[in-house]
PDB file of C-alpha atoms in Angstrom:
ATOM      1  CA  MET A1408       3.334 -18.665  14.835  1.00  0.00           C
ATOM      2  CA  MET A1409       4.526 -21.332  12.926  1.00  0.00           C
ATOM      3  CA  LEU A1410       4.492 -21.022   9.018  1.00  0.00           C
ATOM      4  CA  THR A1411       5.027 -23.116   6.151  1.00  0.00           C
ATOM      5  CA  ALA A1412       6.548 -22.008   2.989  1.00  0.00           C
ATOM      6  CA  TYR A1413       6.719 -23.441  -0.319  1.00  0.00           C
ATOM      7  CA  THR A1414       9.220 -21.716  -2.974  1.00  0.00           C
ATOM      8  CA  ASP A1415      11.009 -22.074  -6.431  1.00  0.00           C
ATOM      9  CA  GLY A1416      12.497 -20.379  -9.068  1.00  0.00           C
ATOM     10  CA  ALA A1417      12.467 -20.470 -12.890  1.00  0.00           C
ATOM     11  CA  VAL A1418      14.314 -19.912 -15.495  1.00  0.00           C
ATOM     12  CA  LEU A1419      13.810 -18.405 -19.000  1.00  0.00           C
ATOM     13  CA  GLN A1420      16.231 -16.816 -22.104  1.00  0.00           C
ATOM     14  CA  ASP A1421      14.396 -14.325 -20.689  1.00  0.00           C
ATOM     15  CA  GLY A1422      14.315 -13.967 -17.127  1.00  0.00           C
ATOM     16  CA  ALA A1423      13.796 -16.072 -14.093  1.00  0.00           C
ATOM     17  CA  GLY A1424      10.474 -16.590 -12.150  1.00  0.00           C
ATOM     18  CA  TRP A1425      10.030 -16.883  -8.834  1.00  0.00           C
ATOM     19  CA  GLY A1426       7.170 -18.906  -6.492  1.00  0.00           C
ATOM     20  CA  VAL A1427       5.493 -18.658  -2.980  1.00  0.00           C
ATOM     21  CA  LEU A1428       3.101 -20.704  -1.860  1.00  0.00           C
ATOM     22  CA  MET A1429       2.162 -20.069   2.264  1.00  0.00           C
ATOM     23  CA  PRO A1430      -0.335 -22.055   3.175  1.00  0.00           C
ATOM     24  CA  GLY A1431      -3.201 -21.093   5.952  1.00  0.00           C
ATOM     25  CA  VAL A1432      -5.973 -19.803   5.808  1.00  0.00           C
ATOM     26  CA  PRO A1433      -5.900 -18.013   3.982  1.00  0.00           C
ATOM     27  CA  GLU A1434      -3.314 -19.371   1.756  1.00  0.00           C
ATOM     28  CA  ARG A1435      -1.364 -16.718  -0.124  1.00  0.00           C
ATOM     29  CA  HIS A1436       0.144 -17.546  -3.983  1.00  0.00           C
ATOM     30  CA  PHE A1437       3.101 -15.154  -4.697  1.00  0.00           C
ATOM     31  CA  ALA A1438       5.199 -14.658  -7.674  1.00  0.00           C
ATOM     32  CA  GLY A1439       7.622 -12.392  -9.628  1.00  0.00           C
ATOM     33  CA  MET A1440       9.984 -11.898 -11.683  1.00  0.00           C
ATOM     34  CA  LEU A1441      13.542 -11.773 -11.605  1.00  0.00           C
ATOM     35  CA  ASP A1442      16.048  -9.782 -13.398  1.00  0.00           C
ATOM     36  CA  SER A1443      18.796 -12.950 -13.990  1.00  0.00           C
ATOM     37  CA  ARG A1444      19.649 -16.047 -16.254  1.00  0.00           C
ATOM     38  CA  ASP A1445      20.643 -17.660 -12.824  1.00  0.00           C
ATOM     39  CA  THR A1446      18.214 -21.598 -10.814  1.00  0.00           C
ATOM     40  CA  VAL A1447      19.849 -21.014  -7.532  1.00  0.00           C
ATOM     41  CA  ILE A1448      19.627 -16.927  -6.953  1.00  0.00           C
ATOM     42  CA  ALA A1449      15.593 -17.933  -8.481  1.00  0.00           C
ATOM     43  CA  GLU A1450      15.730 -19.741  -5.796  1.00  0.00           C
ATOM     44  CA  LEU A1451      17.580 -17.532  -3.306  1.00  0.00           C
ATOM     45  CA  TRP A1452      15.384 -14.857  -3.717  1.00  0.00           C
ATOM     46  CA  ALA A1453      12.008 -16.765  -3.479  1.00  0.00           C
ATOM     47  CA  VAL A1454      13.029 -18.115   0.018  1.00  0.00           C
ATOM     48  CA  LYS A1455      13.779 -13.791   0.578  1.00  0.00           C
ATOM     49  CA  MET A1456      10.788 -13.482  -0.626  1.00  0.00           C
ATOM     50  CA  ALA A1457       9.312 -15.802   1.462  1.00  0.00           C
ATOM     51  CA  VAL A1458      10.592 -14.319   4.499  1.00  0.00           C
ATOM     52  CA  GLN A1459       9.752 -11.059   3.901  1.00  0.00           C
ATOM     53  CA  GLN A1460       6.130 -12.045   4.545  1.00  0.00           C
ATOM     54  CA  ALA A1461       6.382 -13.963   7.710  1.00  0.00           C
ATOM     55  CA  PRO A1462       5.974 -11.170  11.052  1.00  0.00           C
ATOM     56  CA  ARG A1463       8.150 -10.777  13.923  1.00  0.00           C
ATOM     57  CA  GLY A1464       8.171 -13.132  15.995  1.00  0.00           C
ATOM     58  CA  SER A1465       6.384 -16.099  14.061  1.00  0.00           C
ATOM     59  CA  ALA A1466       9.062 -19.411  12.754  1.00  0.00           C
ATOM     60  CA  LEU A1467       9.038 -19.950   9.381  1.00  0.00           C
ATOM     61  CA  THR A1468       9.587 -23.609   7.494  1.00  0.00           C
ATOM     62  CA  VAL A1469      11.012 -22.780   3.611  1.00  0.00           C
ATOM     63  CA  TYR A1470      11.457 -25.900   1.397  1.00  0.00           C
ATOM     64  CA  THR A1471      12.343 -26.315  -1.386  1.00  0.00           C
ATOM     65  CA  ASP A1472      13.236 -28.612  -4.206  1.00  0.00           C
ATOM     66  CA  SER A1473      16.734 -27.152  -4.117  1.00  0.00           C
ATOM     67  CA  GLN A1474      19.328 -29.328  -2.823  1.00  0.00           C
ATOM     68  CA  SER A1475      22.084 -26.801  -2.303  1.00  0.00           C
ATOM     69  CA  LEU A1476      20.290 -23.992  -0.843  1.00  0.00           C
ATOM     70  CA  PRO A1477      19.717 -25.545   3.337  1.00  0.00           C
ATOM     71  CA  THR A1478      23.134 -26.575   2.775  1.00  0.00           C
ATOM     72  CA  LEU A1479      23.741 -22.826   1.640  1.00  0.00           C
ATOM     73  CA  PHE A1480      22.083 -22.067   4.378  1.00  0.00           C
ATOM     74  CA  ALA A1481      23.425 -23.830   7.171  1.00  0.00           C
ATOM     75  CA  ARG A1482      27.521 -23.132   6.019  1.00  0.00           C
ATOM     76  CA  HIS A1483      26.811 -19.473   7.421  1.00  0.00           C
ATOM     77  CA  ALA A1484      27.084 -21.483  10.529  1.00  0.00           C
ATOM     78  CA  GLN A1485      30.805 -22.888   9.590  1.00  0.00           C
ATOM     79  CA  PRO A1486      32.915 -20.030  10.285  1.00  0.00           C
ATOM     80  CA  GLY A1487      36.154 -20.245   7.749  1.00  0.00           C
ATOM     81  CA  ALA A1488      33.432 -22.569   5.221  1.00  0.00           C
ATOM     82  CA  GLN A1489      34.469 -21.730   1.597  1.00  0.00           C
ATOM     83  CA  TRP A1490      32.601 -20.545  -0.605  1.00  0.00           C
ATOM     84  CA  PRO A1491      31.359 -21.194  -4.718  1.00  0.00           C
ATOM     85  CA  ARG A1492      30.805 -17.898  -5.494  1.00  0.00           C
ATOM     86  CA  ARG A1493      29.918 -13.990  -3.100  1.00  0.00           C
ATOM     87  CA  ASP A1494      26.961 -13.315  -4.909  1.00  0.00           C
ATOM     88  CA  LEU A1495      25.835 -16.654  -3.096  1.00  0.00           C
ATOM     89  CA  LYS A1496      27.095 -15.912   0.407  1.00  0.00           C
ATOM     90  CA  ASP A1497      25.709 -11.821   0.179  1.00  0.00           C
ATOM     91  CA  LEU A1498      22.110 -13.321  -0.591  1.00  0.00           C
ATOM     92  CA  THR A1499      22.431 -15.844   1.363  1.00  0.00           C
ATOM     93  CA  ALA A1500      23.642 -13.305   4.420  1.00  0.00           C
ATOM     94  CA  LYS A1501      20.871 -10.078   3.704  1.00  0.00           C
ATOM     95  CA  ILE A1502      17.887 -13.120   4.440  1.00  0.00           C
ATOM     96  CA  LEU A1503      19.901 -14.703   7.287  1.00  0.00           C
ATOM     97  CA  ALA A1504      20.273 -10.682   8.873  1.00  0.00           C
ATOM     98  CA  ARG A1505      16.202 -10.732   8.090  1.00  0.00           C
ATOM     99  CA  THR A1506      15.505 -13.604   9.970  1.00  0.00           C
ATOM    100  CA  GLU A1507      18.089 -12.395  12.941  1.00  0.00           C
ATOM    101  CA  ARG A1508      16.430  -8.452  12.471  1.00  0.00           C
ATOM    102  CA  CYS A1509      12.514  -9.546  12.986  1.00  0.00           C
ATOM    103  CA  GLY A1510      12.661 -12.485  14.604  1.00  0.00           C
ATOM    104  CA  ILE A1511      12.375 -14.546  12.680  1.00  0.00           C
ATOM    105  CA  SER A1512      13.300 -18.275  13.921  1.00  0.00           C
ATOM    106  CA  PHE A1513      14.083 -19.244  10.517  1.00  0.00           C
ATOM    107  CA  SER A1514      15.158 -22.661   8.772  1.00  0.00           C
ATOM    108  CA  CYS A1515      15.671 -24.567   5.023  1.00  0.00           C
ATOM    109  CA  ALA A1516      14.766 -27.964   3.584  1.00  0.00           C
ATOM    110  CA  TRP A1517      14.703 -30.081   0.570  1.00  0.00           C
ATOM    111  CA  ALA A1518      11.745 -30.979  -0.424  1.00  0.00           C
ATOM    112  CA  SER A1519      10.843 -33.142  -3.353  1.00  0.00           C
ATOM    113  CA  ARG A1520       9.622 -31.444  -6.879  1.00  0.00           C
ATOM    114  CA  ASP A1521       6.442 -34.342  -6.279  1.00  0.00           C
ATOM    115  CA  GLU A1522       5.080 -32.506  -3.608  1.00  0.00           C
ATOM    116  CA  PRO A1523       2.336 -31.010  -3.622  1.00  0.00           C
ATOM    117  CA  GLY A1524       3.310 -27.432  -2.001  1.00  0.00           C
ATOM    118  CA  GLN A1525       6.246 -27.579  -4.053  1.00  0.00           C
ATOM    119  CA  ARG A1526       4.346 -28.647  -7.609  1.00  0.00           C
ATOM    120  CA  ALA A1527       2.096 -25.085  -6.329  1.00  0.00           C
ATOM    121  CA  ALA A1528       4.915 -23.175  -5.858  1.00  0.00           C
ATOM    122  CA  HIS A1529       6.668 -24.841  -9.239  1.00  0.00           C
ATOM    123  CA  GLN A1530       3.285 -23.965 -11.337  1.00  0.00           C
ATOM    124  CA  LEU A1531       3.850 -19.737  -9.987  1.00  0.00           C
ATOM    125  CA  ALA A1532       7.419 -19.578 -10.951  1.00  0.00           C
ATOM    126  CA  ALA A1533       6.848 -20.152 -14.780  1.00  0.00           C
ATOM    127  CA  VAL A1534       3.680 -17.783 -14.313  1.00  0.00           C
ATOM    128  CA  GLY A1535       5.544 -15.598 -12.437  1.00  0.00           C
ATOM    129  CA  ARG A1536       8.285 -15.420 -15.010  1.00  0.00           C
ATOM    130  CA  VAL A1537       6.325 -14.716 -17.842  1.00  0.00           C
ATOM    131  CA  ARG A1538       3.821 -12.385 -16.204  1.00  0.00           C
ATOM    132  CA  GLY A1539       6.399 -10.204 -14.761  1.00  0.00           C
ATOM    133  CA  VAL A1540       8.237  -9.589 -17.769  1.00  0.00           C
ATOM    134  CA  ALA A1541       5.222  -6.242 -19.155  1.00  0.00           C
ATOM    135  CA  ALA A1542       4.667  -5.052 -16.097  1.00  0.00           C
ATOM    136  CA  THR A1543       5.769  -2.016 -15.851  1.00  0.00           C
ATOM    137  CA  ARG A1544       2.919  -0.707 -12.830  1.00  0.00           C
ATOM    138  CA  TRP A1545       0.143  -1.585 -11.716  1.00  0.00           C
ATOM    139  CA  SER A1546      -1.897  -4.448 -13.414  1.00  0.00           C
ATOM    140  CA  ALA A1547      -4.574  -7.409 -12.806  1.00  0.00           C
ATOM    141  CA  GLN A1548      -5.773  -9.986 -15.367  1.00  0.00           C
ATOM    142  CA  LEU A1549      -8.784 -11.884 -14.583  1.00  0.00           C
ATOM    143  CA  LEU A1550      -7.645 -14.739 -16.415  1.00  0.00           C
ATOM    144  CA  GLY A1551     -11.043 -17.606 -16.110  1.00  0.00           C
ATOM    145  CA  GLN A1552     -11.708 -18.590 -12.868  1.00  0.00           C
ATOM    146  CA  GLN A1553      -7.751 -17.136 -11.700  1.00  0.00           C
ATOM    147  CA  LEU A1554      -6.697 -13.472 -11.032  1.00  0.00           C
ATOM    148  CA  GLU A1555      -3.047 -11.960 -10.761  1.00  0.00           C
ATOM    149  CA  LEU A1556      -2.192  -8.691  -9.800  1.00  0.00           C
ATOM    150  CA  TRP A1557       1.424  -7.502 -10.965  1.00  0.00           C
ATOM    151  CA  HIS A1558       3.327  -4.328  -9.299  1.00  0.00           C
ATOM    152  CA  ASP A1559       7.155  -3.065  -9.820  1.00  0.00           C
ATOM    153  CA  THR A1560       9.578  -2.764  -7.758  1.00  0.00           C
ATOM    154  CA  ARG A1561      12.795  -1.877  -8.096  1.00  0.00           C
ATOM    155  CA  ARG A1562      14.477  -5.400  -8.615  1.00  0.00           C
ATOM    156  CA  ALA A1563      11.525  -7.833  -8.898  1.00  0.00           C
ATOM    157  CA  LYS A1564       8.478  -7.075 -10.646  1.00  0.00           C
ATOM    158  CA  ARG A1565       5.946  -8.276  -8.312  1.00  0.00           C
ATOM    159  CA  GLY A1566       2.600  -9.752  -8.026  1.00  0.00           C
ATOM    160  CA  TRP A1567       0.336 -11.757  -6.081  1.00  0.00           C
ATOM    161  CA  VAL A1568      -2.079 -14.176  -7.582  1.00  0.00           C
ATOM    162  CA  VAL A1569      -5.031 -16.417  -6.572  1.00  0.00           C
ATOM    163  CA  ARG A1570      -7.066 -19.227  -7.946  1.00  0.00           C
ATOM    164  CA  LEU A1571     -10.777 -18.971  -7.247  1.00  0.00           C
ATOM    165  CA  ASP A1572     -12.141 -22.040  -6.060  1.00  0.00           C
ATOM    166  CA  GLY A1573     -15.595 -20.864  -4.733  1.00  0.00           C
ATOM    167  CA  SER A1574     -17.026 -18.812  -4.388  1.00  0.00           C
ATOM    168  CA  PRO A1575     -16.001 -14.916  -4.543  1.00  0.00           C
ATOM    169  CA  GLU A1576     -17.458 -13.287  -1.623  1.00  0.00           C
ATOM    170  CA  VAL A1577     -15.493 -15.529   1.399  1.00  0.00           C
ATOM    171  CA  ASP A1578     -12.109 -15.973  -0.710  1.00  0.00           C
ATOM    172  CA  ALA A1579     -10.001 -14.653   2.423  1.00  0.00           C
ATOM    173  CA  ALA A1580      -7.071 -15.045   0.107  1.00  0.00           C
ATOM    174  CA  LEU A1581      -9.389 -12.853  -2.694  1.00  0.00           C
ATOM    175  CA  LEU A1582      -9.306  -9.477  -0.037  1.00  0.00           C
ATOM    176  CA  ALA A1583      -5.945 -10.027   1.089  1.00  0.00           C
ATOM    177  CA  THR A1584      -4.860  -9.766  -2.393  1.00  0.00           C
ATOM    178  CA  LEU A1585      -7.003  -6.735  -3.583  1.00  0.00           C
ATOM    179  CA  ASP A1586      -5.670  -4.973   0.514  1.00  0.00           C
ATOM    180  CA  GLU A1587      -2.541  -4.585  -1.484  1.00  0.00           C
ATOM    181  CA  MET A1588      -3.395  -2.477  -4.502  1.00  0.00           C
ATOM    182  CA  PRO A1589      -3.172   0.968  -4.051  1.00  0.00           C
ATOM    183  CA  SER A1590      -5.354   3.278  -3.574  1.00  0.00           C
ATOM    184  CA  GLU A1591      -5.770   5.217  -7.471  1.00  0.00           C
ATOM    185  CA  PRO A1592      -7.766   3.037 -10.189  1.00  0.00           C
ATOM    186  CA  VAL A1593      -5.771  -0.227 -11.688  1.00  0.00           C
ATOM    187  CA  PRO A1594      -6.147  -1.751 -14.858  1.00  0.00           C
ATOM    188  CA  LEU A1595      -8.426  -5.063 -14.649  1.00  0.00           C
ATOM    189  CA  ALA A1596      -8.213  -7.007 -18.586  1.00  0.00           C
ATOM    190  CA  VAL A1597     -10.377 -10.302 -18.189  1.00  0.00           C
ATOM    191  CA  THR A1598      -9.972 -13.323 -20.529  1.00  0.00           C
ATOM    192  CA  GLY A1599     -12.212 -15.937 -20.415  1.00  0.00           C
ATOM    193  CA  ALA A1600     -14.152 -14.504 -17.445  1.00  0.00           C
ATOM    194  CA  SER A1601     -17.617 -14.963 -16.536  1.00  0.00           C
ATOM    195  CA  ASP A1602     -19.298 -11.198 -16.660  1.00  0.00           C
ATOM    196  CA  ALA A1603     -21.385 -11.952 -13.204  1.00  0.00           C
ATOM    197  CA  LEU A1604     -17.052 -12.951 -11.183  1.00  0.00           C
ATOM    198  CA  VAL A1605     -16.378  -9.380 -12.993  1.00  0.00           C
ATOM    199  CA  GLU A1606     -18.677  -7.587 -11.063  1.00  0.00           C
ATOM    200  CA  ALA A1607     -18.563  -9.074  -8.120  1.00  0.00           C
ATOM    201  CA  ILE A1608     -14.430  -9.351  -7.620  1.00  0.00           C
ATOM    202  CA  ARG A1609     -15.003  -5.077  -8.760  1.00  0.00           C
ATOM    203  CA  CYS A1610     -17.327  -4.509  -6.348  1.00  0.00           C
ATOM    204  CA  MET A1611     -15.705  -6.742  -3.413  1.00  0.00           C
ATOM    205  CA  ALA A1612     -12.692  -4.182  -4.016  1.00  0.00           C
ATOM    206  CA  SER A1613     -14.961  -0.694  -3.884  1.00  0.00           C
ATOM    207  CA  GLY A1614     -16.228  -2.358  -0.759  1.00  0.00           C
ATOM    208  CA  ARG A1615     -12.275  -2.294   0.555  1.00  0.00           C
ATOM    209  CA  GLY A1616     -11.430   1.238  -1.155  1.00  0.00           C
ATOM    210  CA  ARG A1617      -9.946  -0.072  -4.585  1.00  0.00           C
ATOM    211  CA  THR A1618     -10.790   0.079  -8.068  1.00  0.00           C
ATOM    212  CA  LEU A1619     -10.374  -1.748 -11.090  1.00  0.00           C
ATOM    213  CA  VAL A1620     -11.223  -1.109 -13.929  1.00  0.00           C
ATOM    214  CA  ILE A1621     -11.376  -2.166 -18.016  1.00  0.00           C
TER     215      ILE A1621
END
């Protein structure tokens, strides 16, 4: 299986955000907040999260608009290479260790920030650094035609962002997102969405054994 991921990181005063776009059917969006103010760490964390979504034995090409990231990963193949920072060496090593452990053929390449995939990843990172700030447990928010689902991990607040472009009943990305929810009820905040859309999403969640409560 050959996969592609577009990744990006964004930094604000209160922390960093990361975003991942993985084209396909369904197209998958991931975003979240990281407890850091370092742009390179945020960029690498996005790559890390993309690798976590890759199945065992797959081939994954990760694109980034950071020109330094491909060089950092390539440095591990250079015996005696000098590292500007130990934390960058450690994080890239952990990412490569996961790819080796899971049999993932991994490559990291530069892409212009004007590429549509990179623009989408940047938007997700911007969402992550803002939406993730207040996420202290599982929560969902429906903003017009966009559903955001958030929860905490030990270090990075993580989420799923789904843009509903068609009928929600046939939106594979929405179904995949609902499947990420826990079995216990998840609060849903609604802003600018029609009652019909809200009811359709709640019914879909119920059909998959999940509960969204307003």
